[in-house]
Amino acid sequence: MKLYLNEISSATSRVRIALALKNISVETLPVAILGENPENRGDDYLRVNPQGLVPALVTDNGTLITQSIAIIEYLDELQPHPPLLPQGLEQRALSRSVAIAIAAEIHALVPPRIARRLSSIPGMSAAGIADWNNHWTVEGLHAVNRLLESHRAGPFVGGEQPSLGDILLFPQAVNAERMGIDLAQWPALAAIHARLKTIPAFADNAPAPRK
Ligand SMILES: N[C@@H](CCC(=O)N[C@@H](CS)C(=O)NCC(=O)O)C(=O)O
């Protein structure tokens, strides 16, 4: 399989964590995503992934799979051990709710294309964009922490083992810390993040810092 990726991308980090947990190797193809005219917006990459986003997986049959959650669920069904979704029905739903809360309500508001668009608005400053990113990250992680406080039963998002929710939480929390956000304000979330940091599949596949 081939994985189109970028090292700073948190959506890519999710898939790399899933691959590491499952011990699956793939061919990796880097795609530049920063700057005014990045490679991910060019015709060549749009022919690979019409959404122009990373990660994108191409299976051995040549089928394109986009969207990190869909890719992770595909890998989980392709190779079920270790499972990336909890066994219990409600724990499975909680793991998915946390994953979607992060993908849809935090990450989708702060990727490079949003910053590019914001910076084209007259009067928008770098400080304004930083404030935007900080706002949606703090508001989103605050809500995730509340979810974890009310539903979680175990050391990880969905119980005893790391699962989809943890895979999405980890890169977002790493990036939040890099933005100077103190995770200690959210004890449930910070405790899970601290545990995930000790697991090599997570620690070795965090998004790289922006240079
Ligand atoms: N919902 C998508 C998000 C993918 C995404 O936004 N990836 C970012 C990198 S983390 C990207 O390709 N950004 C390019 C851009 O914003 O132009 C997923 O989960 O795969």
PDB file of N, CA, C and O in Angstrom, residues 7-18 20-21 72 95 98-99 101-103 106-107 137 141 144 148 156-157 162-179 181 183 188-208:
ATOM      1  N   GLU A   7       4.901  15.149   7.154  1.00  0.00           N
ATOM      2  CA  GLU A   7       5.370  14.848   8.516  1.00  0.00           C
ATOM      3  C   GLU A   7       4.777  15.755   9.593  1.00  0.00           C
ATOM      4  O   GLU A   7       4.659  15.351  10.741  1.00  0.00           O
ATOM      5  N   ILE A   8       4.378  16.994   9.212  1.00  0.00           N
ATOM      6  CA  ILE A   8       3.800  17.877  10.242  1.00  0.00           C
ATOM      7  C   ILE A   8       2.301  17.658  10.412  1.00  0.00           C
ATOM      8  O   ILE A   8       1.675  18.241  11.292  1.00  0.00           O
ATOM      9  N   SER A   9       1.715  16.835   9.554  1.00  0.00           N
ATOM     10  CA  SER A   9       0.256  16.704   9.523  1.00  0.00           C
ATOM     11  C   SER A   9      -0.270  15.833  10.653  1.00  0.00           C
ATOM     12  O   SER A   9       0.143  14.682  10.817  1.00  0.00           O
ATOM     13  N   SER A  10      -1.206  16.386  11.438  1.00  0.00           N
ATOM     14  CA  SER A  10      -1.746  15.581  12.534  1.00  0.00           C
ATOM     15  C   SER A  10      -2.698  14.509  12.011  1.00  0.00           C
ATOM     16  O   SER A  10      -2.808  13.432  12.592  1.00  0.00           O
ATOM     17  N   ALA A  11      -3.363  14.773  10.879  1.00  0.00           N
ATOM     18  CA  ALA A  11      -4.233  13.730  10.307  1.00  0.00           C
ATOM     19  C   ALA A  11      -3.385  12.560   9.813  1.00  0.00           C
ATOM     20  O   ALA A  11      -3.772  11.390   9.933  1.00  0.00           O
ATOM     21  N   THR A  12      -2.193  12.870   9.273  1.00  0.00           N
ATOM     22  CA  THR A  12      -1.258  11.806   8.889  1.00  0.00           C
ATOM     23  C   THR A  12      -0.774  11.049  10.126  1.00  0.00           C
ATOM     24  O   THR A  12      -0.677   9.810  10.114  1.00  0.00           O
ATOM     25  N   SER A  13      -0.474  11.782  11.189  1.00  0.00           N
ATOM     26  CA  SER A  13       0.020  11.151  12.420  1.00  0.00           C
ATOM     27  C   SER A  13      -0.970  10.088  12.904  1.00  0.00           C
ATOM     28  O   SER A  13      -0.567   9.004  13.345  1.00  0.00           O
ATOM     29  N   ARG A  14      -2.262  10.370  12.780  1.00  0.00           N
ATOM     30  CA  ARG A  14      -3.277   9.382  13.221  1.00  0.00           C
ATOM     31  C   ARG A  14      -3.079   8.051  12.496  1.00  0.00           C
ATOM     32  O   ARG A  14      -3.106   6.985  13.106  1.00  0.00           O
ATOM     33  N   VAL A  15      -2.910   8.153  11.164  1.00  0.00           N
ATOM     34  CA  VAL A  15      -2.777   6.921  10.365  1.00  0.00           C
ATOM     35  C   VAL A  15      -1.452   6.229  10.680  1.00  0.00           C
ATOM     36  O   VAL A  15      -1.394   4.995  10.779  1.00  0.00           O
ATOM     37  N   ARG A  16      -0.398   7.015  10.882  1.00  0.00           N
ATOM     38  CA  ARG A  16       0.898   6.395  11.207  1.00  0.00           C
ATOM     39  C   ARG A  16       0.834   5.677  12.552  1.00  0.00           C
ATOM     40  O   ARG A  16       1.432   4.610  12.735  1.00  0.00           O
ATOM     41  N   ILE A  17       0.095   6.236  13.498  1.00  0.00           N
ATOM     42  CA  ILE A  17      -0.065   5.559  14.796  1.00  0.00           C
ATOM     43  C   ILE A  17      -0.807   4.226  14.593  1.00  0.00           C
ATOM     44  O   ILE A  17      -0.398   3.181  15.121  1.00  0.00           O
ATOM     45  N   ALA A  18      -1.884   4.267  13.808  1.00  0.00           N
ATOM     46  CA  ALA A  18      -2.659   3.030  13.561  1.00  0.00           C
ATOM     47  C   ALA A  18      -1.777   1.978  12.878  1.00  0.00           C
ATOM     48  O   ALA A  18      -1.802   0.794  13.251  1.00  0.00           O
ATOM     49  N   ALA A  20       1.445   1.702  13.071  1.00  0.00           N
ATOM     50  CA  ALA A  20       2.438   1.208  14.038  1.00  0.00           C
ATOM     51  C   ALA A  20       1.799   0.232  15.021  1.00  0.00           C
ATOM     52  O   ALA A  20       2.381  -0.803  15.348  1.00  0.00           O
ATOM     53  N   LEU A  21       0.586   0.553  15.500  1.00  0.00           N
ATOM     54  CA  LEU A  21      -0.087  -0.356  16.443  1.00  0.00           C
ATOM     55  C   LEU A  21      -0.313  -1.717  15.793  1.00  0.00           C
ATOM     56  O   LEU A  21      -0.265  -2.750  16.449  1.00  0.00           O
ATOM     57  N   ILE A  72      -8.209   4.516   8.905  1.00  0.00           N
ATOM     58  CA  ILE A  72      -7.941   3.729  10.125  1.00  0.00           C
ATOM     59  C   ILE A  72      -8.953   2.581  10.240  1.00  0.00           C
ATOM     60  O   ILE A  72      -8.589   1.444  10.571  1.00  0.00           O
ATOM     61  N   SER A  95     -15.524   6.135  21.871  1.00  0.00           N
ATOM     62  CA  SER A  95     -14.255   6.286  21.153  1.00  0.00           C
ATOM     63  C   SER A  95     -14.493   7.031  19.841  1.00  0.00           C
ATOM     64  O   SER A  95     -13.740   7.950  19.476  1.00  0.00           O
ATOM     65  N   VAL A  98     -15.356  10.869  20.447  1.00  0.00           N
ATOM     66  CA  VAL A  98     -14.172  11.691  20.727  1.00  0.00           C
ATOM     67  C   VAL A  98     -13.383  11.895  19.428  1.00  0.00           C
ATOM     68  O   VAL A  98     -12.928  13.004  19.125  1.00  0.00           O
ATOM     69  N   ALA A  99     -13.240  10.824  18.641  1.00  0.00           N
ATOM     70  CA  ALA A  99     -12.500  10.939  17.376  1.00  0.00           C
ATOM     71  C   ALA A  99     -13.152  11.983  16.467  1.00  0.00           C
ATOM     72  O   ALA A  99     -12.469  12.850  15.900  1.00  0.00           O
ATOM     73  N   ALA A 101     -15.274  14.391  17.328  1.00  0.00           N
ATOM     74  CA  ALA A 101     -15.218  15.731  17.938  1.00  0.00           C
ATOM     75  C   ALA A 101     -13.887  16.397  17.587  1.00  0.00           C
ATOM     76  O   ALA A 101     -13.838  17.607  17.326  1.00  0.00           O
ATOM     77  N   ILE A 102     -12.819  15.617  17.566  1.00  0.00           N
ATOM     78  CA  ILE A 102     -11.506  16.195  17.253  1.00  0.00           C
ATOM     79  C   ILE A 102     -11.374  16.465  15.751  1.00  0.00           C
ATOM     80  O   ILE A 102     -10.972  17.549  15.334  1.00  0.00           O
ATOM     81  N   ALA A 103     -11.742  15.470  14.930  1.00  0.00           N
ATOM     82  CA  ALA A 103     -11.563  15.643  13.475  1.00  0.00           C
ATOM     83  C   ALA A 103     -12.466  16.746  12.932  1.00  0.00           C
ATOM     84  O   ALA A 103     -12.031  17.574  12.126  1.00  0.00           O
ATOM     85  N   ILE A 106     -12.487  20.382  15.796  1.00  0.00           N
ATOM     86  CA  ILE A 106     -11.236  21.104  16.099  1.00  0.00           C
ATOM     87  C   ILE A 106     -10.371  21.159  14.831  1.00  0.00           C
ATOM     88  O   ILE A 106     -10.183  22.221  14.254  1.00  0.00           O
ATOM     89  N   HIS A 107      -9.897  19.988  14.408  1.00  0.00           N
ATOM     90  CA  HIS A 107      -8.907  19.962  13.328  1.00  0.00           C
ATOM     91  C   HIS A 107      -9.408  20.641  12.058  1.00  0.00           C
ATOM     92  O   HIS A 107      -8.662  21.365  11.398  1.00  0.00           O
ATOM     93  N   THR A 137      -9.093  25.359  19.259  1.00  0.00           N
ATOM     94  CA  THR A 137      -8.416  24.242  19.922  1.00  0.00           C
ATOM     95  C   THR A 137      -8.838  24.170  21.394  1.00  0.00           C
ATOM     96  O   THR A 137      -9.187  23.094  21.906  1.00  0.00           O
ATOM     97  N   LEU A 141     -11.035  21.121  22.861  1.00  0.00           N
ATOM     98  CA  LEU A 141     -10.444  20.202  23.844  1.00  0.00           C
ATOM     99  C   LEU A 141     -11.168  20.292  25.182  1.00  0.00           C
ATOM    100  O   LEU A 141     -11.279  19.291  25.906  1.00  0.00           O
ATOM    101  N   VAL A 144     -14.058  18.029  24.780  1.00  0.00           N
ATOM    102  CA  VAL A 144     -13.609  16.625  24.794  1.00  0.00           C
ATOM    103  C   VAL A 144     -13.320  16.191  26.230  1.00  0.00           C
ATOM    104  O   VAL A 144     -13.693  15.093  26.661  1.00  0.00           O
ATOM    105  N   LEU A 148     -14.921  13.100  28.306  1.00  0.00           N
ATOM    106  CA  LEU A 148     -14.109  12.061  28.955  1.00  0.00           C
ATOM    107  C   LEU A 148     -14.460  11.947  30.436  1.00  0.00           C
ATOM    108  O   LEU A 148     -14.546  10.848  30.980  1.00  0.00           O
ATOM    109  N   PHE A 156      -7.898   4.701  29.098  1.00  0.00           N
ATOM    110  CA  PHE A 156      -7.864   5.324  27.765  1.00  0.00           C
ATOM    111  C   PHE A 156      -9.267   5.807  27.390  1.00  0.00           C
ATOM    112  O   PHE A 156     -10.231   5.575  28.117  1.00  0.00           O
ATOM    113  N   VAL A 157      -9.379   6.433  26.216  1.00  0.00           N
ATOM    114  CA  VAL A 157     -10.665   7.047  25.818  1.00  0.00           C
ATOM    115  C   VAL A 157     -11.806   6.027  25.845  1.00  0.00           C
ATOM    116  O   VAL A 157     -12.882   6.289  26.359  1.00  0.00           O
ATOM    117  N   PRO A 162      -5.782   1.532  24.128  1.00  0.00           N
ATOM    118  CA  PRO A 162      -5.891   2.688  23.232  1.00  0.00           C
ATOM    119  C   PRO A 162      -6.737   2.318  22.011  1.00  0.00           C
ATOM    120  O   PRO A 162      -6.640   1.205  21.508  1.00  0.00           O
ATOM    121  N   SER A 163      -7.555   3.260  21.563  1.00  0.00           N
ATOM    122  CA  SER A 163      -8.430   2.995  20.412  1.00  0.00           C
ATOM    123  C   SER A 163      -8.518   4.259  19.555  1.00  0.00           C
ATOM    124  O   SER A 163      -7.766   5.221  19.754  1.00  0.00           O
ATOM    125  N   LEU A 164      -9.457   4.236  18.608  1.00  0.00           N
ATOM    126  CA  LEU A 164      -9.607   5.338  17.652  1.00  0.00           C
ATOM    127  C   LEU A 164      -9.598   6.720  18.317  1.00  0.00           C
ATOM    128  O   LEU A 164      -8.938   7.650  17.851  1.00  0.00           O
ATOM    129  N   GLY A 165     -10.344   6.862  19.405  1.00  0.00           N
ATOM    130  CA  GLY A 165     -10.421   8.165  20.082  1.00  0.00           C
ATOM    131  C   GLY A 165      -9.053   8.632  20.565  1.00  0.00           C
ATOM    132  O   GLY A 165      -8.708   9.815  20.463  1.00  0.00           O
ATOM    133  N   ASP A 166      -8.257   7.689  21.103  1.00  0.00           N
ATOM    134  CA  ASP A 166      -6.905   8.041  21.563  1.00  0.00           C
ATOM    135  C   ASP A 166      -6.021   8.423  20.378  1.00  0.00           C
ATOM    136  O   ASP A 166      -5.179   9.321  20.481  1.00  0.00           O
ATOM    137  N   ILE A 167      -6.212   7.701  19.260  1.00  0.00           N
ATOM    138  CA  ILE A 167      -5.381   7.958  18.074  1.00  0.00           C
ATOM    139  C   ILE A 167      -5.625   9.376  17.557  1.00  0.00           C
ATOM    140  O   ILE A 167      -4.710  10.033  17.076  1.00  0.00           O
ATOM    141  N   LEU A 168      -6.860   9.857  17.675  1.00  0.00           N
ATOM    142  CA  LEU A 168      -7.119  11.237  17.245  1.00  0.00           C
ATOM    143  C   LEU A 168      -6.724  12.246  18.306  1.00  0.00           C
ATOM    144  O   LEU A 168      -6.274  13.352  17.996  1.00  0.00           O
ATOM    145  N   LEU A 169      -6.904  11.863  19.577  1.00  0.00           N
ATOM    146  CA  LEU A 169      -6.587  12.806  20.655  1.00  0.00           C
ATOM    147  C   LEU A 169      -5.090  13.147  20.684  1.00  0.00           C
ATOM    148  O   LEU A 169      -4.707  14.311  20.873  1.00  0.00           O
ATOM    149  N   PHE A 170      -4.244  12.132  20.494  1.00  0.00           N
ATOM    150  CA  PHE A 170      -2.810  12.326  20.731  1.00  0.00           C
ATOM    151  C   PHE A 170      -2.204  13.452  19.873  1.00  0.00           C
ATOM    152  O   PHE A 170      -1.627  14.404  20.432  1.00  0.00           O
ATOM    153  N   PRO A 171      -2.308  13.402  18.538  1.00  0.00           N
ATOM    154  CA  PRO A 171      -1.662  14.480  17.754  1.00  0.00           C
ATOM    155  C   PRO A 171      -2.258  15.856  18.045  1.00  0.00           C
ATOM    156  O   PRO A 171      -1.535  16.858  18.029  1.00  0.00           O
ATOM    157  N   GLN A 172      -3.567  15.916  18.305  1.00  0.00           N
ATOM    158  CA  GLN A 172      -4.184  17.226  18.588  1.00  0.00           C
ATOM    159  C   GLN A 172      -3.649  17.783  19.896  1.00  0.00           C
ATOM    160  O   GLN A 172      -3.401  18.987  20.019  1.00  0.00           O
ATOM    161  N   ALA A 173      -3.461  16.908  20.891  1.00  0.00           N
ATOM    162  CA  ALA A 173      -2.928  17.357  22.186  1.00  0.00           C
ATOM    163  C   ALA A 173      -1.456  17.751  22.052  1.00  0.00           C
ATOM    164  O   ALA A 173      -1.011  18.738  22.652  1.00  0.00           O
ATOM    165  N   VAL A 174      -0.690  17.014  21.245  1.00  0.00           N
ATOM    166  CA  VAL A 174       0.716  17.384  21.000  1.00  0.00           C
ATOM    167  C   VAL A 174       0.766  18.792  20.401  1.00  0.00           C
ATOM    168  O   VAL A 174       1.533  19.658  20.842  1.00  0.00           O
ATOM    169  N   ASN A 175      -0.068  19.040  19.396  1.00  0.00           N
ATOM    170  CA  ASN A 175      -0.064  20.363  18.756  1.00  0.00           C
ATOM    171  C   ASN A 175      -0.538  21.447  19.716  1.00  0.00           C
ATOM    172  O   ASN A 175      -0.028  22.572  19.691  1.00  0.00           O
ATOM    173  N   ALA A 176      -1.518  21.116  20.565  1.00  0.00           N
ATOM    174  CA  ALA A 176      -2.003  22.113  21.534  1.00  0.00           C
ATOM    175  C   ALA A 176      -0.862  22.516  22.472  1.00  0.00           C
ATOM    176  O   ALA A 176      -0.658  23.700  22.744  1.00  0.00           O
ATOM    177  N   GLU A 177      -0.092  21.528  22.938  1.00  0.00           N
ATOM    178  CA  GLU A 177       1.040  21.854  23.825  1.00  0.00           C
ATOM    179  C   GLU A 177       2.047  22.749  23.100  1.00  0.00           C
ATOM    180  O   GLU A 177       2.591  23.683  23.681  1.00  0.00           O
ATOM    181  N   ARG A 178       2.272  22.466  21.816  1.00  0.00           N
ATOM    182  CA  ARG A 178       3.220  23.299  21.039  1.00  0.00           C
ATOM    183  C   ARG A 178       2.705  24.725  20.878  1.00  0.00           C
ATOM    184  O   ARG A 178       3.481  25.658  20.699  1.00  0.00           O
ATOM    185  N   MET A 179       1.370  24.882  20.921  1.00  0.00           N
ATOM    186  CA  MET A 179       0.792  26.227  20.816  1.00  0.00           C
ATOM    187  C   MET A 179       0.853  26.948  22.166  1.00  0.00           C
ATOM    188  O   MET A 179       0.399  28.091  22.281  1.00  0.00           O
ATOM    189  N   ILE A 181      -0.658  25.774  24.961  1.00  0.00           N
ATOM    190  CA  ILE A 181      -1.876  25.519  25.742  1.00  0.00           C
ATOM    191  C   ILE A 181      -1.537  24.501  26.831  1.00  0.00           C
ATOM    192  O   ILE A 181      -0.929  23.457  26.550  1.00  0.00           O
ATOM    193  N   LEU A 183      -2.295  21.629  29.073  1.00  0.00           N
ATOM    194  CA  LEU A 183      -3.278  20.536  29.131  1.00  0.00           C
ATOM    195  C   LEU A 183      -3.706  20.232  30.570  1.00  0.00           C
ATOM    196  O   LEU A 183      -4.730  19.574  30.779  1.00  0.00           O
ATOM    197  N   ALA A 188      -8.690  14.928  32.936  1.00  0.00           N
ATOM    198  CA  ALA A 188      -8.985  13.623  32.320  1.00  0.00           C
ATOM    199  C   ALA A 188      -8.206  13.485  31.011  1.00  0.00           C
ATOM    200  O   ALA A 188      -7.562  12.459  30.743  1.00  0.00           O
ATOM    201  N   LEU A 189      -8.252  14.523  30.211  1.00  0.00           N
ATOM    202  CA  LEU A 189      -7.556  14.520  28.919  1.00  0.00           C
ATOM    203  C   LEU A 189      -6.033  14.443  29.123  1.00  0.00           C
ATOM    204  O   LEU A 189      -5.338  13.658  28.461  1.00  0.00           O
ATOM    205  N   ALA A 190      -5.522  15.218  30.095  1.00  0.00           N
ATOM    206  CA  ALA A 190      -4.066  15.243  30.327  1.00  0.00           C
ATOM    207  C   ALA A 190      -3.570  13.877  30.790  1.00  0.00           C
ATOM    208  O   ALA A 190      -2.471  13.447  30.410  1.00  0.00           O
ATOM    209  N   ALA A 191      -4.376  13.179  31.595  1.00  0.00           N
ATOM    210  CA  ALA A 191      -3.954  11.859  32.104  1.00  0.00           C
ATOM    211  C   ALA A 191      -3.851  10.865  30.948  1.00  0.00           C
ATOM    212  O   ALA A 191      -2.893  10.080  30.861  1.00  0.00           O
ATOM    213  N   ILE A 192      -4.804  10.905  30.042  1.00  0.00           N
ATOM    214  CA  ILE A 192      -4.744   9.991  28.887  1.00  0.00           C
ATOM    215  C   ILE A 192      -3.546  10.358  28.015  1.00  0.00           C
ATOM    216  O   ILE A 192      -2.794   9.483  27.576  1.00  0.00           O
ATOM    217  N   HIS A 193      -3.365  11.637  27.774  1.00  0.00           N
ATOM    218  CA  HIS A 193      -2.253  12.074  26.930  1.00  0.00           C
ATOM    219  C   HIS A 193      -0.912  11.613  27.522  1.00  0.00           C
ATOM    220  O   HIS A 193      -0.030  11.132  26.792  1.00  0.00           O
ATOM    221  N   ALA A 194      -0.774  11.744  28.843  1.00  0.00           N
ATOM    222  CA  ALA A 194       0.480  11.325  29.499  1.00  0.00           C
ATOM    223  C   ALA A 194       0.695   9.819  29.301  1.00  0.00           C
ATOM    224  O   ALA A 194       1.827   9.376  29.067  1.00  0.00           O
ATOM    225  N   ARG A 195      -0.379   9.036  29.385  1.00  0.00           N
ATOM    226  CA  ARG A 195      -0.235   7.574  29.167  1.00  0.00           C
ATOM    227  C   ARG A 195       0.150   7.285  27.719  1.00  0.00           C
ATOM    228  O   ARG A 195       1.002   6.450  27.446  1.00  0.00           O
ATOM    229  N   LEU A 196      -0.482   7.976  26.788  1.00  0.00           N
ATOM    230  CA  LEU A 196      -0.205   7.716  25.364  1.00  0.00           C
ATOM    231  C   LEU A 196       1.244   8.042  25.011  1.00  0.00           C
ATOM    232  O   LEU A 196       1.859   7.363  24.191  1.00  0.00           O
ATOM    233  N   LYS A 197       1.783   9.071  25.671  1.00  0.00           N
ATOM    234  CA  LYS A 197       3.181   9.470  25.404  1.00  0.00           C
ATOM    235  C   LYS A 197       4.168   8.349  25.715  1.00  0.00           C
ATOM    236  O   LYS A 197       5.287   8.350  25.211  1.00  0.00           O
ATOM    237  N   THR A 198       3.772   7.422  26.597  1.00  0.00           N
ATOM    238  CA  THR A 198       4.697   6.339  26.992  1.00  0.00           C
ATOM    239  C   THR A 198       4.607   5.145  26.037  1.00  0.00           C
ATOM    240  O   THR A 198       5.338   4.174  26.190  1.00  0.00           O
ATOM    241  N   ILE A 199       3.699   5.202  25.058  1.00  0.00           N
ATOM    242  CA  ILE A 199       3.520   4.074  24.132  1.00  0.00           C
ATOM    243  C   ILE A 199       4.255   4.406  22.833  1.00  0.00           C
ATOM    244  O   ILE A 199       3.938   5.406  22.173  1.00  0.00           O
ATOM    245  N   PRO A 200       5.267   3.600  22.452  1.00  0.00           N
ATOM    246  CA  PRO A 200       6.081   3.966  21.287  1.00  0.00           C
ATOM    247  C   PRO A 200       5.274   4.209  20.010  1.00  0.00           C
ATOM    248  O   PRO A 200       5.602   5.124  19.248  1.00  0.00           O
ATOM    249  N   ALA A 201       4.223   3.430  19.756  1.00  0.00           N
ATOM    250  CA  ALA A 201       3.446   3.635  18.516  1.00  0.00           C
ATOM    251  C   ALA A 201       2.898   5.062  18.458  1.00  0.00           C
ATOM    252  O   ALA A 201       2.755   5.636  17.364  1.00  0.00           O
ATOM    253  N   PHE A 202       2.611   5.646  19.610  1.00  0.00           N
ATOM    254  CA  PHE A 202       2.130   7.029  19.659  1.00  0.00           C
ATOM    255  C   PHE A 202       3.335   7.987  19.638  1.00  0.00           C
ATOM    256  O   PHE A 202       3.428   8.853  18.764  1.00  0.00           O
ATOM    257  N   ALA A 203       4.246   7.811  20.615  1.00  0.00           N
ATOM    258  CA  ALA A 203       5.352   8.770  20.771  1.00  0.00           C
ATOM    259  C   ALA A 203       6.197   8.890  19.491  1.00  0.00           C
ATOM    260  O   ALA A 203       6.627   9.978  19.123  1.00  0.00           O
ATOM    261  N   ASP A 204       6.392   7.760  18.803  1.00  0.00           N
ATOM    262  CA  ASP A 204       7.261   7.782  17.609  1.00  0.00           C
ATOM    263  C   ASP A 204       6.552   8.337  16.375  1.00  0.00           C
ATOM    264  O   ASP A 204       7.190   8.521  15.332  1.00  0.00           O
ATOM    265  N   ASN A 205       5.260   8.549  16.467  1.00  0.00           N
ATOM    266  CA  ASN A 205       4.512   8.983  15.276  1.00  0.00           C
ATOM    267  C   ASN A 205       3.741  10.278  15.496  1.00  0.00           C
ATOM    268  O   ASN A 205       2.757  10.549  14.797  1.00  0.00           O
ATOM    269  N   ALA A 206       4.210  11.074  16.458  1.00  0.00           N
ATOM    270  CA  ALA A 206       3.610  12.403  16.672  1.00  0.00           C
ATOM    271  C   ALA A 206       3.874  13.259  15.436  1.00  0.00           C
ATOM    272  O   ALA A 206       4.853  13.026  14.712  1.00  0.00           O
ATOM    273  N   PRO A 207       3.024  14.247  15.172  1.00  0.00           N
ATOM    274  CA  PRO A 207       3.340  15.158  14.059  1.00  0.00           C
ATOM    275  C   PRO A 207       4.654  15.883  14.340  1.00  0.00           C
ATOM    276  O   PRO A 207       4.914  16.264  15.481  1.00  0.00           O
ATOM    277  N   ALA A 208       5.482  16.052  13.294  1.00  0.00           N
ATOM    278  CA  ALA A 208       6.736  16.790  13.481  1.00  0.00           C
ATOM    279  C   ALA A 208       6.408  18.267  13.724  1.00  0.00           C
ATOM    280  O   ALA A 208       5.409  18.769  13.185  1.00  0.00           O
TER     281      ALA A 208
END
